Coordinates of C-alpha atoms in Angstrom, one line a residue:
M1 CA -3.1 -45.8 72.0
Q2 CA -1.0 -43.0 70.3
Y3 CA -3.5 -40.3 69.2
K4 CA -2.6 -38.3 66.1
W5 CA -5.5 -36.0 66.1
F6 CA -7.2 -34.0 68.8
I7 CA -10.5 -32.0 68.8
D8 CA -11.1 -29.5 71.6
L9 CA -14.9 -29.1 72.0
G10 CA -15.3 -25.8 73.8
S11 CA -18.2 -23.8 74.8
H12 CA -17.8 -21.5 71.8
S13 CA -15.8 -23.3 69.2
A14 CA -14.3 -26.6 68.1
K15 CA -10.6 -26.7 67.4
L16 CA -9.0 -29.5 65.4
Y17 CA -5.2 -30.4 65.9
H18 CA -2.8 -32.8 64.3
L19 CA 0.2 -34.1 66.1
E20 CA 3.2 -33.9 63.7
S21 CA 6.4 -35.2 65.3
V22 CA 6.2 -33.8 68.7
E23 CA 4.4 -30.6 68.0
L24 CA 0.6 -30.0 67.6
V25 CA -0.6 -28.2 64.5
K26 CA -3.9 -26.4 64.5
Y27 CA -5.9 -27.2 61.4
C28 CA -9.0 -25.3 62.0
L29 CA -11.2 -23.6 64.3
R30 CA -15.0 -23.7 64.0
S31 CA -17.5 -21.5 65.9
W32 CA -20.3 -23.9 66.4
K33 CA -21.7 -22.4 69.5
W34 CA -23.6 -25.4 70.6
I35 CA -24.6 -23.8 74.0
Q36 CA -26.4 -20.9 72.1
H37 CA -28.1 -22.9 69.4
K38 CA -30.5 -25.8 69.2
Y39 CA -28.5 -29.0 69.2
D40 CA -29.1 -32.7 69.3
C41 CA -26.9 -35.8 68.8
H42 CA -27.6 -35.9 65.1
T43 CA -26.4 -32.1 64.6
I44 CA -23.2 -32.8 66.5
Y45 CA -22.6 -36.0 64.8
T46 CA -23.0 -34.3 61.3
Q47 CA -20.7 -31.4 62.2
L48 CA -18.0 -33.6 63.5
K49 CA -18.3 -36.1 60.7
N50 CA -18.1 -33.3 58.0
L51 CA -15.0 -31.9 59.8
L52 CA -13.2 -35.1 59.9
N53 CA -14.0 -35.8 56.3
E54 CA -12.9 -32.3 55.2
F55 CA -9.4 -33.0 56.6
S56 CA -9.3 -36.7 55.8
V57 CA -8.9 -37.7 59.4
N58 CA -8.1 -41.5 59.3
E59 CA -5.9 -41.8 62.2
P60 CA -6.7 -42.2 66.0
I61 CA -8.4 -39.2 67.3
L62 CA -9.3 -38.0 70.8
A63 CA -12.0 -35.5 71.6
M64 CA -11.8 -33.4 74.8
G65 CA -14.5 -31.4 76.5
T66 CA -14.2 -28.5 78.8
A67 CA -16.6 -26.1 80.6
A68 CA -19.5 -26.5 78.1
L69 CA -19.7 -30.3 78.6
R70 CA -18.9 -30.2 82.4
N71 CA -21.7 -27.8 83.1
N72 CA -24.5 -29.1 80.6
T73 CA -25.3 -32.6 81.2
T74 CA -27.7 -32.7 78.2
L75 CA -25.1 -31.3 75.8
R76 CA -22.6 -33.7 77.2
E77 CA -24.8 -36.7 76.6
H78 CA -25.5 -35.6 73.1
A79 CA -21.7 -35.1 72.4
E80 CA -21.0 -38.5 73.9
Q81 CA -23.6 -40.2 71.7
A82 CA -22.2 -38.4 68.6
C83 CA -18.6 -39.3 69.4
N84 CA -19.6 -42.9 70.0
K85 CA -21.1 -43.2 66.7
L86 CA -17.9 -42.0 65.2
S87 CA -15.8 -44.3 67.4
I88 CA -14.1 -41.2 69.0
P89 CA -13.3 -41.4 72.7
L90 CA -14.5 -38.3 74.5
K91 CA -12.8 -37.1 77.8
V92 CA -14.4 -34.3 79.7
I93 CA -11.7 -32.7 81.8
T94 CA -11.8 -30.7 85.0
Q95 CA -10.6 -27.1 85.6
Q96 CA -7.6 -28.4 87.4
Q97 CA -6.6 -30.7 84.5
E98 CA -7.1 -27.6 82.2
A99 CA -4.8 -25.5 84.3
E100 CA -2.1 -28.4 84.4
L101 CA -2.3 -28.7 80.6
I102 CA -1.7 -25.0 79.8
R103 CA 1.0 -24.8 82.5
L104 CA 2.9 -27.7 80.8
A105 CA 2.5 -26.1 77.4
C106 CA 3.9 -22.8 78.5
Q107 CA 6.8 -24.4 80.3
H108 CA 7.6 -26.7 77.3
H109 CA 7.8 -23.6 75.0
G110 CA 10.3 -21.8 77.2
Y111 CA 8.2 -19.3 79.1
S112 CA 9.5 -18.4 82.5
N113 CA 7.8 -19.9 85.7
D114 CA 7.8 -16.3 86.9
Y115 CA 4.7 -15.5 84.8
T116 CA 1.1 -15.9 85.8
I117 CA -0.7 -17.9 83.1
I118 CA -4.2 -16.8 82.0
D119 CA -6.3 -19.5 80.4
A120 CA -9.6 -17.8 79.5
G121 CA -12.3 -19.8 77.8
G122 CA -15.9 -19.4 77.0
G123 CA -17.0 -21.1 80.1
S124 CA -14.3 -20.8 82.7
I125 CA -11.0 -19.0 83.6
Q126 CA -7.9 -20.3 85.2
L127 CA -5.1 -18.2 86.6
I128 CA -2.0 -20.3 87.2
Q129 CA 0.3 -18.2 89.5
P130 CA 4.1 -18.6 89.7
D131 CA 3.9 -20.6 93.0
Q132 CA 1.6 -22.9 91.1
E133 CA -1.3 -22.0 93.2
T134 CA -4.2 -21.8 90.8
L135 CA -7.3 -19.7 91.0
F136 CA -10.5 -21.1 89.2
Y137 CA -13.4 -18.9 88.1
S138 CA -16.6 -20.7 87.2
Y139 CA -17.5 -18.0 84.6
G140 CA -15.8 -17.3 81.3
L141 CA -15.9 -15.0 78.3
N142 CA -19.5 -16.1 77.3
Y143 CA -20.7 -15.0 80.9
L144 CA -19.0 -11.7 80.6
T145 CA -20.4 -11.0 77.0
Q146 CA -23.9 -11.8 78.1
Q147 CA -23.9 -10.2 81.6
F148 CA -22.4 -6.9 80.3
N149 CA -24.0 -6.9 76.7
L150 CA -20.7 -7.0 75.1
S151 CA -21.9 -8.2 71.8
D152 CA -24.9 -5.8 71.6
K153 CA -24.9 -2.6 69.9
P154 CA -21.8 -0.5 70.8
E155 CA -23.9 2.1 72.7
N156 CA -25.5 -0.6 74.9
R157 CA -22.2 -2.3 75.9
N158 CA -21.3 -2.0 79.6
I159 CA -17.6 -2.1 79.1
K160 CA -16.3 -0.1 82.0
P161 CA -18.5 -1.8 84.5
C162 CA -17.3 -5.1 83.1
I163 CA -13.6 -4.0 83.6
D164 CA -14.4 -2.6 87.1
W165 CA -16.1 -5.8 88.1
L166 CA -13.3 -7.9 86.8
T167 CA -10.8 -5.8 88.4
S168 CA -12.5 -6.3 91.8
Q169 CA -12.5 -10.1 91.2
L170 CA -8.9 -10.6 90.2
P171 CA -6.0 -10.8 92.6
K172 CA -3.8 -7.9 93.4
P173 CA -1.1 -7.4 92.6
I174 CA -0.4 -9.5 89.5
D175 CA 3.1 -9.5 88.1
S176 CA 4.0 -10.3 84.6
F177 CA 1.3 -12.6 83.0
I178 CA 0.9 -14.6 79.8
Y179 CA -2.5 -14.6 78.0
T180 CA -2.9 -17.8 76.1
G181 CA -5.4 -19.2 73.4
G182 CA -4.6 -17.4 70.2
E183 CA -4.0 -13.9 71.6
K184 CA -0.7 -13.5 69.8
R185 CA -2.2 -14.2 66.3
Y186 CA -5.1 -11.9 67.2
L187 CA -2.8 -9.1 68.0
E188 CA -0.5 -9.6 65.0
H189 CA -3.4 -9.7 62.7
L190 CA -4.6 -6.3 64.1
A191 CA -1.1 -4.9 63.6
V192 CA -0.4 -4.4 67.3
P193 CA 3.4 -4.3 67.7
L194 CA 4.9 -7.2 69.7
T195 CA 8.5 -7.7 70.9
K196 CA 9.3 -11.3 71.6
D197 CA 5.6 -12.0 72.4
K198 CA 5.6 -8.8 74.6
C199 CA 2.8 -6.5 74.2
A200 CA 3.0 -3.0 75.8
K201 CA 0.1 -1.8 78.0
S202 CA -0.4 1.3 76.1
D203 CA -0.6 -0.6 72.7
F204 CA -3.2 -2.9 74.1
I205 CA -5.4 -0.1 75.7
K206 CA -5.2 1.7 72.3
L207 CA -6.4 -1.4 70.5
A208 CA -9.3 -2.1 73.0
N209 CA -10.4 1.6 72.6
Q210 CA -10.3 1.3 68.9
L211 CA -12.4 -2.0 68.9
A212 CA -15.0 -0.8 71.6
P213 CA -17.3 1.3 69.3
K214 CA -17.2 -1.2 66.3
T215 CA -20.4 -3.2 65.6
L216 CA -20.5 -6.9 65.8
E217 CA -20.3 -7.1 62.0
E218 CA -17.3 -5.0 61.9
L219 CA -15.6 -7.0 64.6
R220 CA -16.3 -10.2 62.7
S221 CA -14.6 -8.7 59.6
L222 CA -11.4 -8.4 61.5
S223 CA -11.1 -12.0 62.8
P224 CA -7.9 -13.7 62.5
F225 CA -9.9 -17.0 62.7
D226 CA -13.5 -17.5 61.5
P227 CA -15.7 -14.5 61.9
E228 CA -17.6 -15.5 65.1
W229 CA -14.4 -16.0 66.9
M230 CA -14.7 -12.2 67.5
D231 CA -18.0 -12.4 69.4
G232 CA -15.9 -12.9 72.5
A233 CA -13.2 -10.3 71.6
I234 CA -14.6 -7.3 73.8
A235 CA -14.9 -9.6 76.8
S236 CA -11.5 -10.9 76.3
N237 CA -10.2 -7.3 75.9
C238 CA -12.0 -6.3 79.2
L239 CA -10.2 -9.2 81.0
I240 CA -6.9 -8.1 79.8
V241 CA -7.5 -4.5 80.6
A242 CA -8.5 -5.6 84.2
L243 CA -5.5 -7.8 84.6
L244 CA -3.1 -4.9 83.4
S245 CA -4.9 -2.6 86.0
N246 CA -3.9 -5.0 88.6
S247 CA -0.4 -5.7 87.3
S248 CA 2.9 -4.1 88.4
E249 CA 4.1 -4.2 84.9
D250 CA 3.4 -2.1 81.9
F251 CA 3.3 -5.2 79.5
F252 CA 2.0 -8.7 79.1
M253 CA 3.0 -11.8 77.1
A254 CA 0.7 -13.2 74.4
N255 CA 1.0 -16.6 72.8
N256 CA -1.2 -18.9 70.8
L257 CA -0.9 -22.0 73.2
T258 CA -4.0 -23.8 74.3
I259 CA -4.6 -26.7 76.7
V260 CA -4.3 -29.1 73.8
D261 CA -0.6 -28.1 73.4
G262 CA -0.1 -29.9 76.8
L263 CA -1.5 -33.2 75.8
P264 CA 1.7 -34.6 74.1
L265 CA 3.6 -33.7 77.4
I266 CA 1.7 -36.1 79.6
D267 CA 0.4 -39.6 79.7
F268 CA -3.1 -38.3 79.0
A269 CA -4.6 -41.8 78.6
N270 CA -4.0 -42.5 82.2
R271 CA -4.0 -39.0 83.8
L272 CA -7.1 -37.3 82.1

């Protein structure tokens, strides 16, 4: 079946895409936060149904789950039941498959194979290195946010310990890297200068320092997507600062690609 719509069910948000010609267009991002709130089959069914009705989705659609559904069997069962009621096939993919999809997406969009690709989600992190050896981390931005109180009041956030811990966990050295998943739009929205997707280390450190003392409400008011997308911004910033600390370069590349952008590039019906 040739799917025309895709919905990425992550640990923090749901993202809806439409395949137009050979490119995917993101229609919306919704921060449902299933893993933090009470949920059941009916709640998930209602949210999905309303989303599909809002955008008049009447063509074949595929739902894809990542770390949240991999790691929480109860949530996965509820999501499967909701998708079945809507006649939507749901595929829960592995970290290895996530890594392959984001690698294909970056390759397709012309990024050099010399870059390390960073795919950081709410529930897991993948580092795809130039030799195609991939490092898999079983924690993601949600864990960092909770473990280091990064969505708490600014004075209670343990930002430096988070950066120090990440620096010790990440490989050394890291050469040039690409940070995926909406980072480019985030930086552009906050007026950080980019040159052909390139963000200078000094400009990013300045941004991270500016955002660190802001309250959660202030952060949410700055979101380029829906407000709650910014709940993971401090954790994401910590990860990038740690990567830059281990990098031999004074810049990184930012793009808006996600694993879903890799789907049209493979025979996902057979390979996922």
